[in-house]
PDB file of C-alpha atoms and ligand atoms in Angstrom:
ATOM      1  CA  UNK I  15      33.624  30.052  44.637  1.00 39.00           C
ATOM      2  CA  UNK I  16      30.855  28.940  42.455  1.00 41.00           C
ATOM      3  CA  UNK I  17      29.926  25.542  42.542  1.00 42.00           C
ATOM      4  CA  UNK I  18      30.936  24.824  38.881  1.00 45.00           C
ATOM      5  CA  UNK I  19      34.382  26.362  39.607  1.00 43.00           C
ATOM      6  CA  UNK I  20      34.992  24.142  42.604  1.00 49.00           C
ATOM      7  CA  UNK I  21      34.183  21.438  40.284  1.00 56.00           C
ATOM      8  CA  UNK I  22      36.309  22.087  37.217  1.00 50.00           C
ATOM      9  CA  UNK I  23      38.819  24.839  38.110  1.00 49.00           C
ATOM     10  CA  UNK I  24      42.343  23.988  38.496  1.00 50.00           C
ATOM     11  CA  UNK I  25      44.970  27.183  37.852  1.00 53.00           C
ATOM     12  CA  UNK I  26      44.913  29.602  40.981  1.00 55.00           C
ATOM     13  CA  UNK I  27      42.863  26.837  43.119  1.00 87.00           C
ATOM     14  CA  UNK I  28      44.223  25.535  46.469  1.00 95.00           C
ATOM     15  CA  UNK I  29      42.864  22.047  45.431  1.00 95.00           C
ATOM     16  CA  UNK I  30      45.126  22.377  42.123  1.00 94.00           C
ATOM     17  CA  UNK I  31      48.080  23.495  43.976  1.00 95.00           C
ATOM     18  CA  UNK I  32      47.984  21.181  46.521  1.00 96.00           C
ATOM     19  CA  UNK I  33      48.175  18.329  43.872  1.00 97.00           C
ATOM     20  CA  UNK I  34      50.920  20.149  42.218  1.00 96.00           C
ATOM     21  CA  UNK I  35      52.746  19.439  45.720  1.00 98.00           C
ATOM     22  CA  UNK I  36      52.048  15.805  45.636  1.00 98.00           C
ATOM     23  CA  UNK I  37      52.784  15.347  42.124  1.00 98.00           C
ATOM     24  CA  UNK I  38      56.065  17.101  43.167  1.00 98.00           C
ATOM     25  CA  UNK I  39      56.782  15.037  46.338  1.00 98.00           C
ATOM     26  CA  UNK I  40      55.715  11.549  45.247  1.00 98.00           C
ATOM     27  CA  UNK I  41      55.492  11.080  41.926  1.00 98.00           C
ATOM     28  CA  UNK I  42      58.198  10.613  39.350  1.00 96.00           C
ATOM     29  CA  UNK I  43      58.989  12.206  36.198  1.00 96.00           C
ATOM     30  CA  UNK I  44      56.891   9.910  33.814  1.00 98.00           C
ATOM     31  CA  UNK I  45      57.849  10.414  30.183  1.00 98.00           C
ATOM     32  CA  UNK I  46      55.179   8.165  29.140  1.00 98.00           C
ATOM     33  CA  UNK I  47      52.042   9.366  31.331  1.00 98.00           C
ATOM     34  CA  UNK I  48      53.572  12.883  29.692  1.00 98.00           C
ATOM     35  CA  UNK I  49      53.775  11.279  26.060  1.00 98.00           C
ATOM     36  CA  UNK I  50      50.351   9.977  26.395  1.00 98.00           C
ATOM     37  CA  UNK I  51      48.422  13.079  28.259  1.00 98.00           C
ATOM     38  CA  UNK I  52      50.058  15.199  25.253  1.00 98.00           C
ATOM     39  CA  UNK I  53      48.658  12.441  22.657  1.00 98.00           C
ATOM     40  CA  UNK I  54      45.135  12.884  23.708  1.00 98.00           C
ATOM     41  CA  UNK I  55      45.570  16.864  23.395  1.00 98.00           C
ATOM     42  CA  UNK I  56      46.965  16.596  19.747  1.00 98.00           C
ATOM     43  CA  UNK I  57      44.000  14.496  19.507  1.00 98.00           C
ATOM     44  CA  UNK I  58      41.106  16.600  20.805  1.00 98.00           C
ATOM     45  CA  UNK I  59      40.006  13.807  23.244  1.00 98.00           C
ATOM     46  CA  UNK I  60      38.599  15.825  26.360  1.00 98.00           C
ATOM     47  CA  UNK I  61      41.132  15.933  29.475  1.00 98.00           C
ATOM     48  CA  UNK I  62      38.820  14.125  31.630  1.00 98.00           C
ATOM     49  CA  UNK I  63      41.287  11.234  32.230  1.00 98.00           C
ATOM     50  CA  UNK I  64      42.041  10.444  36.563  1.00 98.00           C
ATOM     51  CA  UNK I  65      44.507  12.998  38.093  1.00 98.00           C
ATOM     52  CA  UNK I  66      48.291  11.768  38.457  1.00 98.00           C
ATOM     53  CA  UNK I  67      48.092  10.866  42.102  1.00 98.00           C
ATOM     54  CA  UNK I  68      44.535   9.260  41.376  1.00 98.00           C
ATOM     55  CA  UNK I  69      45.816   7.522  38.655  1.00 98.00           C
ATOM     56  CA  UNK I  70      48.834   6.316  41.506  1.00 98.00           C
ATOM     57  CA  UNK I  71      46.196   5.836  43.643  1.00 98.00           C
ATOM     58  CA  UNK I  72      44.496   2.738  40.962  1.00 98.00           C
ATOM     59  CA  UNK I  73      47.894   1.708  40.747  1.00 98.00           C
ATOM     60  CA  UNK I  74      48.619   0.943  43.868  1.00 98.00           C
ATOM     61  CA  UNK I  75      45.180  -0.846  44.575  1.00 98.00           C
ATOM     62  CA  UNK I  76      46.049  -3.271  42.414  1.00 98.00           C
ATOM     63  CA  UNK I  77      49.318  -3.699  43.432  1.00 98.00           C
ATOM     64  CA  UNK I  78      47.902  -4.180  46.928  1.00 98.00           C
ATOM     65  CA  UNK I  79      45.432  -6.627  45.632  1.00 98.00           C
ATOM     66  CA  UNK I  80      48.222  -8.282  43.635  1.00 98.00           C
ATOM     67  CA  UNK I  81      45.743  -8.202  40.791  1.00 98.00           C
ATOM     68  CA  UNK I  82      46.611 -10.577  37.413  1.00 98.00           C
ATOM     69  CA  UNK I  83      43.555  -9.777  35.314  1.00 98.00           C
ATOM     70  CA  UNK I  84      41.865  -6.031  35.505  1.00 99.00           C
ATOM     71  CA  UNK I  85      38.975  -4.876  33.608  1.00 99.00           C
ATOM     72  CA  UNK I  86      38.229  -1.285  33.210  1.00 99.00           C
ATOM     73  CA  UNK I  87      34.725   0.350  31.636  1.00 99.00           C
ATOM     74  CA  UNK I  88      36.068   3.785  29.905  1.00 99.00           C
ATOM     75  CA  UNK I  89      39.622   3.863  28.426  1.00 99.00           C
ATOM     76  CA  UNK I  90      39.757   7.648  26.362  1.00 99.00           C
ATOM     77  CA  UNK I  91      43.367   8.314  26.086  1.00 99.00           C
ATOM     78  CA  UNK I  92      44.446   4.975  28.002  1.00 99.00           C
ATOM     79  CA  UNK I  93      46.051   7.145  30.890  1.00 99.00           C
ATOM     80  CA  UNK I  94      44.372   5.340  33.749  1.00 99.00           C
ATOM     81  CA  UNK I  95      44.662   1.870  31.098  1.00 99.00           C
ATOM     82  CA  UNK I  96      49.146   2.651  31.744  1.00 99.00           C
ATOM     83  CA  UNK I  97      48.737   2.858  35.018  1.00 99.00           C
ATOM     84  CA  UNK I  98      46.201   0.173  35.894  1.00 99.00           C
ATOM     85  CA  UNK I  99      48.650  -2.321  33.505  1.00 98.00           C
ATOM     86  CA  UNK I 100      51.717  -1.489  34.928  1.00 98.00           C
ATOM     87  CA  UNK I 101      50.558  -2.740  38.384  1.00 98.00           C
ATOM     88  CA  UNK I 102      50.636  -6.246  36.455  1.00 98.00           C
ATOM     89  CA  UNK I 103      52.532  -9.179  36.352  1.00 98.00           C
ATOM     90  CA  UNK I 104      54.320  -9.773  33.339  1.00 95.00           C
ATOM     91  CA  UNK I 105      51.414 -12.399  32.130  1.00 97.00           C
ATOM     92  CA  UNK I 106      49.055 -10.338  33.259  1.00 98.00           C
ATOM     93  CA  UNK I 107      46.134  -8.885  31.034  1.00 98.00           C
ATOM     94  CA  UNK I 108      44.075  -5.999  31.644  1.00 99.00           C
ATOM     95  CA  UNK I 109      40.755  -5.293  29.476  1.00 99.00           C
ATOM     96  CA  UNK I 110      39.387  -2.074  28.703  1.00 99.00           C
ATOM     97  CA  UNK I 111      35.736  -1.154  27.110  1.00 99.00           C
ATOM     98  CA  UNK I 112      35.857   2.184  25.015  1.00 99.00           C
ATOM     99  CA  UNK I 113      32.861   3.081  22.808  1.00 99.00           C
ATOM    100  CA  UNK I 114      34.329   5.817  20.569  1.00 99.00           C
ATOM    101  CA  UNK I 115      36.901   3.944  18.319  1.00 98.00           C
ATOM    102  CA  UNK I 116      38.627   7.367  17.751  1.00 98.00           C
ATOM    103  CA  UNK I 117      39.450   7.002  21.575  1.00 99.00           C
ATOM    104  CA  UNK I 118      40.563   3.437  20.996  1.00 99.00           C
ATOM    105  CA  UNK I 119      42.917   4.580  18.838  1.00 98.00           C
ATOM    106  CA  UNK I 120      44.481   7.060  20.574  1.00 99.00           C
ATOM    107  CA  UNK I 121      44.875   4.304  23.443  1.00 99.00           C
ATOM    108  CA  UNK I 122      46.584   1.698  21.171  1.00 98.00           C
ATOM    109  CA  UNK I 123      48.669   4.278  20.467  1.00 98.00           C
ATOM    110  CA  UNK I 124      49.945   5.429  23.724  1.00 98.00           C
ATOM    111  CA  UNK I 125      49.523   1.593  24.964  1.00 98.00           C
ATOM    112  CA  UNK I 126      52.022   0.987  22.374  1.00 98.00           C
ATOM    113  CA  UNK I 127      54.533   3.785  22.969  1.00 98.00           C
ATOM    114  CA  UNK I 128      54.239   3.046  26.972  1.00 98.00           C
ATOM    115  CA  UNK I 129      55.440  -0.711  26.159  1.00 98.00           C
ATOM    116  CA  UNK I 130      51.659  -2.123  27.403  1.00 98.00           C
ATOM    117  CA  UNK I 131      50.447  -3.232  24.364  1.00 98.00           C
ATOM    118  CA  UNK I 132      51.240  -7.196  24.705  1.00 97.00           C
ATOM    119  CA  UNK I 133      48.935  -6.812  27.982  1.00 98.00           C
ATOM    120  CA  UNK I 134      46.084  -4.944  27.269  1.00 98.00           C
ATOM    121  CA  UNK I 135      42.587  -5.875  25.149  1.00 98.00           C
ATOM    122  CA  UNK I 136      40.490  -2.933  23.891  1.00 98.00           C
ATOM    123  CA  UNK I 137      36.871  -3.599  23.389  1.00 98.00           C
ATOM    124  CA  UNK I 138      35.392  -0.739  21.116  1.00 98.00           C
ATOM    125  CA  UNK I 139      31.773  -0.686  21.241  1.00 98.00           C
ATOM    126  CA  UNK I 140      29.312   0.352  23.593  1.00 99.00           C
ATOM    127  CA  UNK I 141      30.663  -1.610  26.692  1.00 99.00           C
ATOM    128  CA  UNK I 142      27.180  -2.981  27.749  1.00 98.00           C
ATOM    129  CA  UNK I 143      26.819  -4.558  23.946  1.00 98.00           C
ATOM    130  CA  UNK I 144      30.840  -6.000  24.548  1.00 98.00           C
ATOM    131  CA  UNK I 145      30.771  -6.673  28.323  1.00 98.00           C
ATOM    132  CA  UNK I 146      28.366 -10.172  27.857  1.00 98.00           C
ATOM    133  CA  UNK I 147      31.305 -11.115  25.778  1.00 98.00           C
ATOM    134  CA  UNK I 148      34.345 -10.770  28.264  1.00 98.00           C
ATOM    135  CA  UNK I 149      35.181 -13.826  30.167  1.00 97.00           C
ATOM    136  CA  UNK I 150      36.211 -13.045  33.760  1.00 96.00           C
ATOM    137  CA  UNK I 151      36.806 -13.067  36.754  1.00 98.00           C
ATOM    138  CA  UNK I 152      38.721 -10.028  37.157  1.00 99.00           C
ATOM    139  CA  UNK I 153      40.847  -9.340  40.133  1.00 99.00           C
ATOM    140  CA  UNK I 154      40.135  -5.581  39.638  1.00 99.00           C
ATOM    141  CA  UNK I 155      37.693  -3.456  37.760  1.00 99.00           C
ATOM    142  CA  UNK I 156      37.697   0.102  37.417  1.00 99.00           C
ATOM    143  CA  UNK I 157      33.811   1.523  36.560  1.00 99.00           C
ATOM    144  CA  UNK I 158      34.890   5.267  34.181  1.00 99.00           C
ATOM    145  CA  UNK I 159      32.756   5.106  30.955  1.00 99.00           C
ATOM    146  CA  UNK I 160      28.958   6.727  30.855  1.00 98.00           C
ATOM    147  CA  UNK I 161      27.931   7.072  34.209  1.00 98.00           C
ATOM    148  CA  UNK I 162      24.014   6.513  33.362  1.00 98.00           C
ATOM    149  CA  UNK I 163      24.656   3.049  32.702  1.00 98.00           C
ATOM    150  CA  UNK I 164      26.804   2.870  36.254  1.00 98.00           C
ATOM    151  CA  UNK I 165      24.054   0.411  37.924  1.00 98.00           C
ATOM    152  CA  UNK I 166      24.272  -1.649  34.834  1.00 98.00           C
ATOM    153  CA  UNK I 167      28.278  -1.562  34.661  1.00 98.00           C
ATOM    154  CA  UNK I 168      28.367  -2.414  38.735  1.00 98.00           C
ATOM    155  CA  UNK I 169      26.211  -5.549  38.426  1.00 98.00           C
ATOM    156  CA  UNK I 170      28.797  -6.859  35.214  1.00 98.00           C
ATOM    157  CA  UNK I 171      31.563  -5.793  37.364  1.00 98.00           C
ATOM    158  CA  UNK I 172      30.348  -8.209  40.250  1.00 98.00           C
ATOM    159  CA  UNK I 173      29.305 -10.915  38.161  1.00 98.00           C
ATOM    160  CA  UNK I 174      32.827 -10.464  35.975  1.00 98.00           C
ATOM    161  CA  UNK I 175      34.561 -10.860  39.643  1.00 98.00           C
ATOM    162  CA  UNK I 176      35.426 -13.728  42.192  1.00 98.00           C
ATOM    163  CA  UNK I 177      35.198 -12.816  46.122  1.00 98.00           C
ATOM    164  CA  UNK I 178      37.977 -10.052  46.825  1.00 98.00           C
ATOM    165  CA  UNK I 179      37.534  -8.430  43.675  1.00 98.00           C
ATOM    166  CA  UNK I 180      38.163  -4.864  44.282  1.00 98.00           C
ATOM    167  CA  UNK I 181      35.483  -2.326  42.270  1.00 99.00           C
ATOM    168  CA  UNK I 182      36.840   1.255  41.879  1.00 99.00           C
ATOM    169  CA  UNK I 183      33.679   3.285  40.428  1.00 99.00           C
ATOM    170  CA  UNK I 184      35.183   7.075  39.464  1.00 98.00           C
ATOM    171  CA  UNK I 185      32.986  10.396  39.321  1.00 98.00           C
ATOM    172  CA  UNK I 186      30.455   9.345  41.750  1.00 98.00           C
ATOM    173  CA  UNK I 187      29.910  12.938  43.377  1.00 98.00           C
ATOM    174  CA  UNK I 188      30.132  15.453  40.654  1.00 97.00           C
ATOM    175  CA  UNK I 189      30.829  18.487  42.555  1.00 95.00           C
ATOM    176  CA  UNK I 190      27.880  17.657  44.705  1.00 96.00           C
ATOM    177  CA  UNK I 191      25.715  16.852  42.245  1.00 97.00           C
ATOM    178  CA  UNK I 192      24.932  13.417  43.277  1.00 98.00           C
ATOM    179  CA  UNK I 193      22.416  14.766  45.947  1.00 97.00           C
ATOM    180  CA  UNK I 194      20.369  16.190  43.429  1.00 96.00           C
ATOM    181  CA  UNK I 195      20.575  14.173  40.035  1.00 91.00           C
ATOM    182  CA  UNK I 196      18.689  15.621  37.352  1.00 95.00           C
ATOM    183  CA  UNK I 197      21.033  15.130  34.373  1.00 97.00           C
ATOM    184  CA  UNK I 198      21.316  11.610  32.941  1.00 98.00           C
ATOM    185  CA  UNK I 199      24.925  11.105  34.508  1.00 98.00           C
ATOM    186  CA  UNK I 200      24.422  11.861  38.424  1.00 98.00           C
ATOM    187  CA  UNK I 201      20.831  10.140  37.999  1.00 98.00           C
ATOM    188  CA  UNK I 202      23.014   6.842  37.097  1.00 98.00           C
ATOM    189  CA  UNK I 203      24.933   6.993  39.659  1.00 98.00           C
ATOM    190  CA  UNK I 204      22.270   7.625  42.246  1.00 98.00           C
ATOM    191  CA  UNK I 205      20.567   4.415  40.673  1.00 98.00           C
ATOM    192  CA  UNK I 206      24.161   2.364  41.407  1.00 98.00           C
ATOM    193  CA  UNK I 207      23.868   4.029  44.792  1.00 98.00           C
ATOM    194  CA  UNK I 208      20.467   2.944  45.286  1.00 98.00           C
ATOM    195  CA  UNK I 209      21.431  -0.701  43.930  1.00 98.00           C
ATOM    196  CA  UNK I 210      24.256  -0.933  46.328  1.00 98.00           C
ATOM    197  CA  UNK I 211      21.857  -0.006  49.148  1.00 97.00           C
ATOM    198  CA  UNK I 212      20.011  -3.414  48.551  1.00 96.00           C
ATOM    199  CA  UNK I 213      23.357  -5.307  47.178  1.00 97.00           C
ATOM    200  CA  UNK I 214      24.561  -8.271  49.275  1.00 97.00           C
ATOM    201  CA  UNK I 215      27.281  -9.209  47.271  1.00 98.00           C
ATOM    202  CA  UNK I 216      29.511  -6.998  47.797  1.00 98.00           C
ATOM    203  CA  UNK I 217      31.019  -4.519  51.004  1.00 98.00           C
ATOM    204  CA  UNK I 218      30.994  -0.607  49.724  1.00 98.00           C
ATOM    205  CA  UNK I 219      32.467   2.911  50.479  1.00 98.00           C
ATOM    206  CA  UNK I 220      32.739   5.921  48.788  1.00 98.00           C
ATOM    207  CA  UNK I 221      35.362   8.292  49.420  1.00 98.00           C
ATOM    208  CA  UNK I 222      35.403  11.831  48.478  1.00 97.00           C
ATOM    209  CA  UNK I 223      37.726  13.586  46.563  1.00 97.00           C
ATOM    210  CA  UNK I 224      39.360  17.085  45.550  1.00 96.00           C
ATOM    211  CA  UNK I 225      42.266  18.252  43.503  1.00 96.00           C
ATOM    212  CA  UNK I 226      43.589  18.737  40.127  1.00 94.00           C
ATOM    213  CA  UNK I 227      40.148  17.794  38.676  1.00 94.00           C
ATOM    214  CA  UNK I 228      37.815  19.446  41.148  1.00 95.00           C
ATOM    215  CA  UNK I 229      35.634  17.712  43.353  1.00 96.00           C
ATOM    216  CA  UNK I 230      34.458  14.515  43.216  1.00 97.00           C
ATOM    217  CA  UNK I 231      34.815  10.870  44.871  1.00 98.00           C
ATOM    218  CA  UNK I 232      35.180   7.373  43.901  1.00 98.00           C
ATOM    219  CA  UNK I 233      33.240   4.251  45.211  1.00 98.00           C
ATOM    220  CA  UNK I 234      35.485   1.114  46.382  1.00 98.00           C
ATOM    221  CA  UNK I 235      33.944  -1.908  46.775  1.00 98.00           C
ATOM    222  CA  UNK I 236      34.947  -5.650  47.594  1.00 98.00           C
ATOM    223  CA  UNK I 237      32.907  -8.563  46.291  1.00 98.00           C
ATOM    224  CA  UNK I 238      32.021 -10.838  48.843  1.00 98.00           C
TER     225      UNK I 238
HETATM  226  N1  SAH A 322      39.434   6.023  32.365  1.00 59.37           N
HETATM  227  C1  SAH A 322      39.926   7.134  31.553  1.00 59.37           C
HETATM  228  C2  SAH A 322      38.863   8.188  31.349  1.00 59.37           C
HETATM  229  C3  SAH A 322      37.604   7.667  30.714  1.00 59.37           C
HETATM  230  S1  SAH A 322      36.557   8.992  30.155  1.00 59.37           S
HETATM  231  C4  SAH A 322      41.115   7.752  32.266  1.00 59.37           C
HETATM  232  O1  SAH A 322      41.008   8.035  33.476  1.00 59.37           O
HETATM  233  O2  SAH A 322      42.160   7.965  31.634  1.00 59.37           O
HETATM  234  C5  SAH A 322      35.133   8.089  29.734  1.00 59.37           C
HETATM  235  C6  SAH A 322      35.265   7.249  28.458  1.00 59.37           C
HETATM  236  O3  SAH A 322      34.111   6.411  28.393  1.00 59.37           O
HETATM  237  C7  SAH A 322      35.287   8.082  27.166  1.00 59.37           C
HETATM  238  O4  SAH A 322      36.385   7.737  26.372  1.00 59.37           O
HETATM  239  C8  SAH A 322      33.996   7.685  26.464  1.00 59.37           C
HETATM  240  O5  SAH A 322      34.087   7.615  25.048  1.00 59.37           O
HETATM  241  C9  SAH A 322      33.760   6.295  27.041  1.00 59.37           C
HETATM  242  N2  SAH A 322      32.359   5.846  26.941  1.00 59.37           N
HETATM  243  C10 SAH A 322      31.236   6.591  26.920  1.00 59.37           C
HETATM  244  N3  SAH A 322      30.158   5.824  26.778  1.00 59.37           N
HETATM  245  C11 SAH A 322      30.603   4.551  26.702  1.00 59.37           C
HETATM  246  C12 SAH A 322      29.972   3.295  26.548  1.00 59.37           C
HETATM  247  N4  SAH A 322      28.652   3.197  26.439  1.00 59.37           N
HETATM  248  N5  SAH A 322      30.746   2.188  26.496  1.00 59.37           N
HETATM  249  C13 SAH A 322      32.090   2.281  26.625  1.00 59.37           C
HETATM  250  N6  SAH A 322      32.743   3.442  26.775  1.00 59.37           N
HETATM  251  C14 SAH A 322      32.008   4.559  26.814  1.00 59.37           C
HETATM  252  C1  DHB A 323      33.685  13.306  32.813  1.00 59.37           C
HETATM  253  C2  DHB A 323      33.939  11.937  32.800  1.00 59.37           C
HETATM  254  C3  DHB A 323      34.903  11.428  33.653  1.00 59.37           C
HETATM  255  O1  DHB A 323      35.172  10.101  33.684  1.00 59.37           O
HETATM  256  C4  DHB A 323      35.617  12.249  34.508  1.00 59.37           C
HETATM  257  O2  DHB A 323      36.539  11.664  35.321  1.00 59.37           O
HETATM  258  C5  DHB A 323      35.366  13.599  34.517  1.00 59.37           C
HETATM  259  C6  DHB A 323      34.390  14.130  33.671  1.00 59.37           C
HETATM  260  C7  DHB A 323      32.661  13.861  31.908  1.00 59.37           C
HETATM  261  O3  DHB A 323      32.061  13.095  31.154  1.00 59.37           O
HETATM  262  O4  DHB A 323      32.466  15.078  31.957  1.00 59.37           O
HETATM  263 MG1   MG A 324      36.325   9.535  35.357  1.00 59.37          MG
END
């Protein structure tokens, strides 16, 4: 298999299947993750949102960390946005940085329709122009907007959090790309890699990852 296809392919693909299984075994029918996944289709917006049992996977971290206030860099469609805010309290709040107010709009809508809105904030703009402007701390913050800015977006994430903050930073192997960089995206992340290398505020790991959306891994972090 090609490296691309490892990285994208889903139909016919062990990886794919296998998540099919999961889906199947642990996750519920979900009208509204449904509702909003077909939204973003109707829409055009690229299908580039976190797998269902990723998107469980966010969930549950915050559940775990009991979070009350969640930021997230990178909403598109506002799938991961449902499932991050459903982990929440009732007066919880949950804010999410989207440049592309086409995208924001899509969100609203399926923030709306999933019974969310009351709990989340968009920010539409370029979130390193509308991050100075969000007050923290967050008890959770999920890193999934335009990974050459990631060393930028992990610095506001620490400084945005309180010790125990849990960072989730998404797309941080790229089918193996990270080793090499060359394209503007892996060649942020490998500068947020290289940042963490010297960062003291904060314990890291990074976790790889295959299924429905090919290979690829996610950093978790805790800030000291
Ligand atoms: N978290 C979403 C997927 C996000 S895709 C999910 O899993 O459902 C990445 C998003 O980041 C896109 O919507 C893109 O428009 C947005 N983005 C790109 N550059 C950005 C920037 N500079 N500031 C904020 N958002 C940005
Ligand atoms: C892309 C962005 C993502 O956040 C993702 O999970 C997958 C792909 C992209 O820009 O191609
Ligand atoms: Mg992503």
């Amino acid at each position: 298999m090609s490296e691309s296809a490892q990285d994208g392919a889903r139909d016919g693909d062990v990886w794919g299947r296998v998540d099919d299984y999961l889906e199947a075994a642990l996750l519920p029918e979900d009208p509204v993750l449904a509702a909003a996944l077909a939204r973003n289709a109707e829409a055009g917006l690229p299908a580039i949102d976190v797998s269902p049992v990723q998107g469980r996977f966010l969930h549950l971290l915050a559940r775990i960390a009991g979070a009350r206030r969640i930021l997230e860099i990178g909403t598109l469609g506002g799938y991961s946005t449902i499932e991050l805010a459903r982990a929440l309290p009732a007066d919880g709040t949950l804010v999410t940085c989207e440049y592309s107010p086409e995208h924001a709009a899509v969100a609203r809508a399926n923030l709306e329709q999933a019974g969310l809105a009351d709990r989340v904030e968009i920010r539409v703009g370029a979130a390193l122009d509308t991050l100075p402007r969000v007050a923290g701390p967050f008890d959770l913050v999920f890193v999934d907007a335009d990974k050459q800015n990631n060393a930028a977006y992990l610095d506001h994430a620490i400084r945005l959090g309180r010790p125990g903050t849990v960072i989730v930073v998404d797309n941080v192997v790229r089918g193996g790309r990270v080793l090499a960089g060359g394209d503007p995206a892996t060649d942020g992340t490998r500068r947020m890699f290289a940042a963490l290398e010297q960062e003291d505020r904060v314990e890291a790991t990074a976790l790889q990852t295959v299924g429905a959306k090919g290979y690829d891994g996610f950093v978790v972090a805790r800030v000291r």
